[in-house]
XYZ file of N, CA, C and O in Angstrom:
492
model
N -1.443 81.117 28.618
C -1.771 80.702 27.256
C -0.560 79.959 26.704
O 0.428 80.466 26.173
N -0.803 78.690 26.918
C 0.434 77.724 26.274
C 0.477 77.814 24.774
O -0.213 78.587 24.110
N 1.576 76.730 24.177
C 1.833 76.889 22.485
C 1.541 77.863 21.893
O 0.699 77.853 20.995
N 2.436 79.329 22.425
C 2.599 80.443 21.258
C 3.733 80.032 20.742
O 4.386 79.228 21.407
N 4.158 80.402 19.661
C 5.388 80.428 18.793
C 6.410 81.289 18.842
O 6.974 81.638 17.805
N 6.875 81.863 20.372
C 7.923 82.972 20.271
C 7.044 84.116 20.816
O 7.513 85.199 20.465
N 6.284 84.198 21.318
C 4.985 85.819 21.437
C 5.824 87.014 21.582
O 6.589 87.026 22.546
N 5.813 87.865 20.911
C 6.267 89.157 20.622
C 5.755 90.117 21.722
O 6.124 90.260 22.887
N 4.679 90.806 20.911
C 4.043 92.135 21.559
C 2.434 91.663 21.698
O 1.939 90.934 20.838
N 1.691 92.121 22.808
C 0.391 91.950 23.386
C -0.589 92.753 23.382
O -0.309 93.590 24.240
N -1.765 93.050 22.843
C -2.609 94.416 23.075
C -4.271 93.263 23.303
O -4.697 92.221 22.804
N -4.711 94.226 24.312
C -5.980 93.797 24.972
C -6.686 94.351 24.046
O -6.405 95.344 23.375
N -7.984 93.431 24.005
C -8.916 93.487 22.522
C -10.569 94.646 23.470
O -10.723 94.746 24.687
N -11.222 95.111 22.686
C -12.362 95.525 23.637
C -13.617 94.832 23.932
O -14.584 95.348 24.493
N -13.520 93.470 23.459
C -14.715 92.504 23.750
C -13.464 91.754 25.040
O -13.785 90.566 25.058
N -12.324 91.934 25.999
C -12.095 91.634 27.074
C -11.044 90.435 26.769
O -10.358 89.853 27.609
N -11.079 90.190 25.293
C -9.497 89.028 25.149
C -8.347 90.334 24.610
O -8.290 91.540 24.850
N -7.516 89.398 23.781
C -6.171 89.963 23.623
C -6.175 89.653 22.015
O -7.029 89.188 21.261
N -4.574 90.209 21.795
C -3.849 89.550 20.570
C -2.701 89.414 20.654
O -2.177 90.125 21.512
N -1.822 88.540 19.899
C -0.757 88.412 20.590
C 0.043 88.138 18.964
O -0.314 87.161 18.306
N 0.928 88.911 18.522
C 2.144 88.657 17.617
C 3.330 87.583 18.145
O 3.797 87.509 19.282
N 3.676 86.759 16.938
C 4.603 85.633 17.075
C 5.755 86.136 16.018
O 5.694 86.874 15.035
N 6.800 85.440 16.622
C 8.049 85.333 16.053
C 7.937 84.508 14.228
O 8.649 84.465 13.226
N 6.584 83.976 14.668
C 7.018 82.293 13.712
C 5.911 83.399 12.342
O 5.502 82.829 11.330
N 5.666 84.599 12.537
C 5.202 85.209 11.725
C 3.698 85.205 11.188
O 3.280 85.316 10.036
N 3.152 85.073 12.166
C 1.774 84.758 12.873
C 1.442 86.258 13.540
O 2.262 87.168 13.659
N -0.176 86.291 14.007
C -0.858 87.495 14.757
C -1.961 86.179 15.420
O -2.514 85.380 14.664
N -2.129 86.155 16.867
C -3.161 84.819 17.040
C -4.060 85.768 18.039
O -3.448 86.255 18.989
N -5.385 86.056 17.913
C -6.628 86.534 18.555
C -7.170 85.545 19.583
O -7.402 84.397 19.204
N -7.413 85.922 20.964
C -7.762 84.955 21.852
C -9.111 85.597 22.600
O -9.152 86.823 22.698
N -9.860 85.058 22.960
C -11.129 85.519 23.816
C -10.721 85.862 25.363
O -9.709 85.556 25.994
N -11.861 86.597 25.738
C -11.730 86.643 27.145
C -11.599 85.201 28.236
O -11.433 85.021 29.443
N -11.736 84.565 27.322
C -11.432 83.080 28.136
C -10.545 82.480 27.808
O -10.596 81.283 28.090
N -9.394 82.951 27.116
C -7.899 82.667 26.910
C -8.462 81.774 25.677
O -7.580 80.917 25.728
N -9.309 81.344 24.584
C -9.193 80.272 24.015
C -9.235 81.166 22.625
O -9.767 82.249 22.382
N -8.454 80.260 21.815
C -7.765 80.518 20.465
C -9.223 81.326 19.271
O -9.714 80.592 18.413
N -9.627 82.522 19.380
C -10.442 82.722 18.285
C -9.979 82.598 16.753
O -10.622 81.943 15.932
N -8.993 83.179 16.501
C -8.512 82.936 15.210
C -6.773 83.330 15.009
O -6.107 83.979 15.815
N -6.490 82.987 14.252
C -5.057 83.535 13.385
C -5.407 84.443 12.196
O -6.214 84.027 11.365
N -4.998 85.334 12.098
C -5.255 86.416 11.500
C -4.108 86.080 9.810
O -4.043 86.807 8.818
N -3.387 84.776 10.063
C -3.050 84.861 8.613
C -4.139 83.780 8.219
O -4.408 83.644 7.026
N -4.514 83.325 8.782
C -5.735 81.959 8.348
C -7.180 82.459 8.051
O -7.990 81.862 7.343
N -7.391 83.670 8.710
C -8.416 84.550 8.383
C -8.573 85.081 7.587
O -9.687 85.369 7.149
N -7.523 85.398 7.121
C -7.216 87.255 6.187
C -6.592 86.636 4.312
O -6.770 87.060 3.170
N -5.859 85.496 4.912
C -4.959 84.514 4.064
C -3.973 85.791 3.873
O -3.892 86.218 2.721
N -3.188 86.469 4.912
C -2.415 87.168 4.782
C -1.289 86.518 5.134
O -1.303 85.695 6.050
N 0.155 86.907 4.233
C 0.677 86.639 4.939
C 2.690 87.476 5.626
O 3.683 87.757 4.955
N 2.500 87.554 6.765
C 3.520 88.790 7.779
C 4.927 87.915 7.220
O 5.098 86.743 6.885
N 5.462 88.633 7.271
C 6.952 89.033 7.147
C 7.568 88.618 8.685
O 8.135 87.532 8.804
N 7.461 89.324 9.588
C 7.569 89.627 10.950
C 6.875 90.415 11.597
O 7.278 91.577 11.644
N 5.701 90.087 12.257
C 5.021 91.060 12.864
C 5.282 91.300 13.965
O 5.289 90.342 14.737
N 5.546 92.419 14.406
C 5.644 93.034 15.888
C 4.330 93.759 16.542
O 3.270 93.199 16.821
N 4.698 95.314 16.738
C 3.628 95.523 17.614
C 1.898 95.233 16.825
O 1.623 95.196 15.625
N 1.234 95.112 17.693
C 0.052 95.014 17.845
C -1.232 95.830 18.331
O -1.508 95.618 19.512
N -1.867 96.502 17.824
C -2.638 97.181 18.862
C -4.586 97.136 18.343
O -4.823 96.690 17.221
N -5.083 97.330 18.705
C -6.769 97.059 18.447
C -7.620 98.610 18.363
O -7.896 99.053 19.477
N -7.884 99.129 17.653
C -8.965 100.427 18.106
C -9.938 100.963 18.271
O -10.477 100.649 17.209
N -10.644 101.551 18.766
C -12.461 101.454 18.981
C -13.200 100.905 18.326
O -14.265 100.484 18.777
N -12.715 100.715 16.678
C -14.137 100.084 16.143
C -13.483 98.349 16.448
O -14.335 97.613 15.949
N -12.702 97.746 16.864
C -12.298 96.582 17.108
C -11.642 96.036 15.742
O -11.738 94.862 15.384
N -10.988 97.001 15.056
C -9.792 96.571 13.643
C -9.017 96.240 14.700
O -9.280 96.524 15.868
N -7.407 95.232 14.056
C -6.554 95.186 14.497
C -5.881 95.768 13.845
O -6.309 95.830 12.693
N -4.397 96.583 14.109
C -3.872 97.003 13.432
C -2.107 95.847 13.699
O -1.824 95.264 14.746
N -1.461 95.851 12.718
C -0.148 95.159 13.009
C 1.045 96.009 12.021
O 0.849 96.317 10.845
N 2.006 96.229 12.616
C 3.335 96.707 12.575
C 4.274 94.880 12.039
O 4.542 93.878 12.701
N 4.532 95.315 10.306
C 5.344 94.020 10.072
C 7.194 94.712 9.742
O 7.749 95.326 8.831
N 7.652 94.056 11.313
C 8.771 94.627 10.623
C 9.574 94.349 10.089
O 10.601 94.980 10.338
N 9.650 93.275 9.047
C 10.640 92.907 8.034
C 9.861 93.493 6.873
O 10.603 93.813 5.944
N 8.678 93.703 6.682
C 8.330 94.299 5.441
C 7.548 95.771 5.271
O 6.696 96.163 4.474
N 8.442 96.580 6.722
C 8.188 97.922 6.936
C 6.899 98.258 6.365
O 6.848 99.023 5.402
N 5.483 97.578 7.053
C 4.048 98.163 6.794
C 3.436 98.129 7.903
O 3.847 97.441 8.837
N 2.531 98.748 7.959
C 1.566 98.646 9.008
C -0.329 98.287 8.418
O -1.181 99.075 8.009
N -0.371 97.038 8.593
C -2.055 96.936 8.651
C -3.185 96.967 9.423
O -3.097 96.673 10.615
N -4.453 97.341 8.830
C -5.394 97.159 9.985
C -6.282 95.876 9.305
O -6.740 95.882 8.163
N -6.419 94.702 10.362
C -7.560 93.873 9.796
C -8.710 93.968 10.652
O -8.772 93.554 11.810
N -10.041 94.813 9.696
C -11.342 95.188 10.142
C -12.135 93.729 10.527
O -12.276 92.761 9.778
N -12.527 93.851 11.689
C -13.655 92.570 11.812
C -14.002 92.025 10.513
O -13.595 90.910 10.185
N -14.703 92.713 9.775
C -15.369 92.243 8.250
C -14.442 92.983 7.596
O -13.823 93.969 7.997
N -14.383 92.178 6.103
C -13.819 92.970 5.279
C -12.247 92.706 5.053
O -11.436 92.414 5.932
N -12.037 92.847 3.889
C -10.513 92.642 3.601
C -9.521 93.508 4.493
O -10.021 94.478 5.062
N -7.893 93.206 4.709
C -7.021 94.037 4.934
C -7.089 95.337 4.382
O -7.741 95.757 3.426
N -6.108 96.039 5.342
C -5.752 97.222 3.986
C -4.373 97.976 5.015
O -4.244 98.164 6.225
N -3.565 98.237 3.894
C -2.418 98.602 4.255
C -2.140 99.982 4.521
O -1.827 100.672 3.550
N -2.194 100.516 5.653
C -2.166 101.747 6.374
C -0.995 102.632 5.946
O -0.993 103.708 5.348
N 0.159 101.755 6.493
C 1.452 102.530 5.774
C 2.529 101.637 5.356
O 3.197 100.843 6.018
N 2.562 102.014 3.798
C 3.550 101.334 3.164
C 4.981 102.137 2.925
O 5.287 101.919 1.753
N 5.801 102.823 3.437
C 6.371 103.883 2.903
C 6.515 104.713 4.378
O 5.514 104.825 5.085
N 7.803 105.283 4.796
C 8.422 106.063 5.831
C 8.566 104.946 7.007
O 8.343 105.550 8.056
N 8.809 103.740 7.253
C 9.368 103.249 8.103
C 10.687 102.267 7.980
O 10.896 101.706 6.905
N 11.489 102.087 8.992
C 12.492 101.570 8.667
C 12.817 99.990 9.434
O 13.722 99.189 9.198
N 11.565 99.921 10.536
C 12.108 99.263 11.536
C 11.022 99.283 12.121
O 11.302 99.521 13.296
N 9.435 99.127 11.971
C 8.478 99.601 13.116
C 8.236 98.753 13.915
O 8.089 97.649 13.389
N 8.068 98.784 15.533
C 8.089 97.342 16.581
C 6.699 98.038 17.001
O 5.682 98.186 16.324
N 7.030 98.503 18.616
C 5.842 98.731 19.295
C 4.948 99.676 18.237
O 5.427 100.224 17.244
N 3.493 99.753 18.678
C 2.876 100.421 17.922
C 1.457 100.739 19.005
O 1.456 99.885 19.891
N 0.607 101.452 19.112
C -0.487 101.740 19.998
C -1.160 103.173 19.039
O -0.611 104.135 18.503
N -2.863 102.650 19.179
C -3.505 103.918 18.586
C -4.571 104.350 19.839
O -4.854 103.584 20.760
N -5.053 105.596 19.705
C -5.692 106.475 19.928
C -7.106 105.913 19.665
O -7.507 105.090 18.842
N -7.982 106.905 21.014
C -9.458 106.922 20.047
C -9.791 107.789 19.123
O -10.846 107.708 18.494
N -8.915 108.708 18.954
C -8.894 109.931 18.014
C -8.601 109.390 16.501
O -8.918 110.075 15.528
N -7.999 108.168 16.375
C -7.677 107.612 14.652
C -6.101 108.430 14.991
O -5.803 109.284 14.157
N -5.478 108.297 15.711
C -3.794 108.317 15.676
C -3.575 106.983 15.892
O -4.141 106.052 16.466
N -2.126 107.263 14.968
C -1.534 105.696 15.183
C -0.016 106.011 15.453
O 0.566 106.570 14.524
N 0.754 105.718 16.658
C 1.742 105.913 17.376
C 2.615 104.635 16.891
O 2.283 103.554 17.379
N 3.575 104.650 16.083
C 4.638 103.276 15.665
C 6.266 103.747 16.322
O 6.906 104.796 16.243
N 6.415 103.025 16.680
C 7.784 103.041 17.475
C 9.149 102.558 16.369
O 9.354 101.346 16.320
N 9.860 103.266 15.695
C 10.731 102.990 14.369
C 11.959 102.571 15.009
O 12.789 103.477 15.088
N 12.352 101.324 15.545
C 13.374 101.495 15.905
C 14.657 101.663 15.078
O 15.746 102.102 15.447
N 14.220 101.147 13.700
C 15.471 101.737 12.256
C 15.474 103.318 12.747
O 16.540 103.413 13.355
N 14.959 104.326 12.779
C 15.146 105.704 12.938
C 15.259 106.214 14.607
O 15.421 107.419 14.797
N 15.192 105.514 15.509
C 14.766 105.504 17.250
C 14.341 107.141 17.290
O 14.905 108.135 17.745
N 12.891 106.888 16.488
C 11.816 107.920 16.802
C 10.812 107.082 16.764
O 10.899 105.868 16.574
N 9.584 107.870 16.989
C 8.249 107.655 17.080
C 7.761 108.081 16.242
O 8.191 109.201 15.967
N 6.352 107.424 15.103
C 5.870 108.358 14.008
C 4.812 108.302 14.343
O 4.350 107.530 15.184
N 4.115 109.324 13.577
C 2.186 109.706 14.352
C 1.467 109.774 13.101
O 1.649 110.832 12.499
N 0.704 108.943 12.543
C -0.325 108.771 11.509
C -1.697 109.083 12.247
O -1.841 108.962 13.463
N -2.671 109.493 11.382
C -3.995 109.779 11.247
C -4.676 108.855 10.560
O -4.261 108.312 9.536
N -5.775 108.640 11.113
C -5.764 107.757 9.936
C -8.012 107.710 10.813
O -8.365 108.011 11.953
N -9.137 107.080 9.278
C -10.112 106.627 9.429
C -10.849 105.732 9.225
O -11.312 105.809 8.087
N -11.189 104.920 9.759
C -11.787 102.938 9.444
C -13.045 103.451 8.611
O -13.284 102.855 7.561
N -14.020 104.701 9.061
C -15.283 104.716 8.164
C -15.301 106.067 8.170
O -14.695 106.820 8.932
N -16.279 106.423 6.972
C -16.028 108.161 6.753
C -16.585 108.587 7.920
O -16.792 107.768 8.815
N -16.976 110.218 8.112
C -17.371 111.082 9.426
C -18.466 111.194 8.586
O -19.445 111.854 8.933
C-alpha cells in the first residue's frame, strides 16, 4: 500500500481489510483489496492530534489511541464519534480490544498497560 504518510500502527478490520494510523495525523481504512475506503478525519470531520494505536472490535467501530491529546476514540460505522477515555492517560500508543468490550492501551508516559470496559450498544 503505497502513499501512506509515515504509517504508525496496523489492525486488521473484520470485513478482511485493515486500518492504518499516520504520523501526518490521519487514521486511513483500506478494503480487502488494499484500496483506500476512507480517512476517518474526512469521514468523522475529526480531527487527531497524533494518532497511534489502532484497533477494530466485533461490532466493526474503530477505536484510536491519540497520543498527543491523551484520548482514546471509537468511530462506529454509523453515527458520530465518541470519546472513550478522556482522563488517566499519559502517553497511550499500542492499543488492542477484546470481544468481551475490554480495551487494552499501552501508556507509554506511565510504561503500564490500562484495561477499560467499555459497551458500543446496551445488553
Amino acid at each position: 500500500v503505497p502513499n501512506l504518510q509515515g504509517p504508525r500502527y496496523i489492525s486488521p478490520a473484520p470485513n478482511g481489510g485493515f486500518v492504518v494510523s499516520e504520523e501526518c495525523g490521519d487514521v486511513k481504512v483500506f478494503t480487502s483489496s488494499r484500496k483506500l475506503l476512507c480517512s476517518l478525519s474526512s469521514k468523522y470531520g475529526h480531527r487527531f492530534g497524533n494518532p497511534a494505536g489502532v484497533c477494530v472490535d466485533v461490532e466493526g467501530s474503530i477505536l484510536v489511541a491519540d497520543e498527543q491529546r491523551r484520548t482514546v476514540h471509537l468511530f462506529p460505522e454509523h453515527g458520530s464519534p465518541v470519546c472513550l477515555v478522556s482522563t488517566g492517560l499519559r502517553r497511550p500508543v499500542g492499543m488492542s480490544c477484546s470481544t468481551f468490550g475490554h480495551l487494552f492501551v499501552a501508556d507509554a508516559g506511565e510504561n503500564c498497560v490500562k484495561v477499560f470496559k467499555y459497551r458500543v450498544r446496551p445488553p
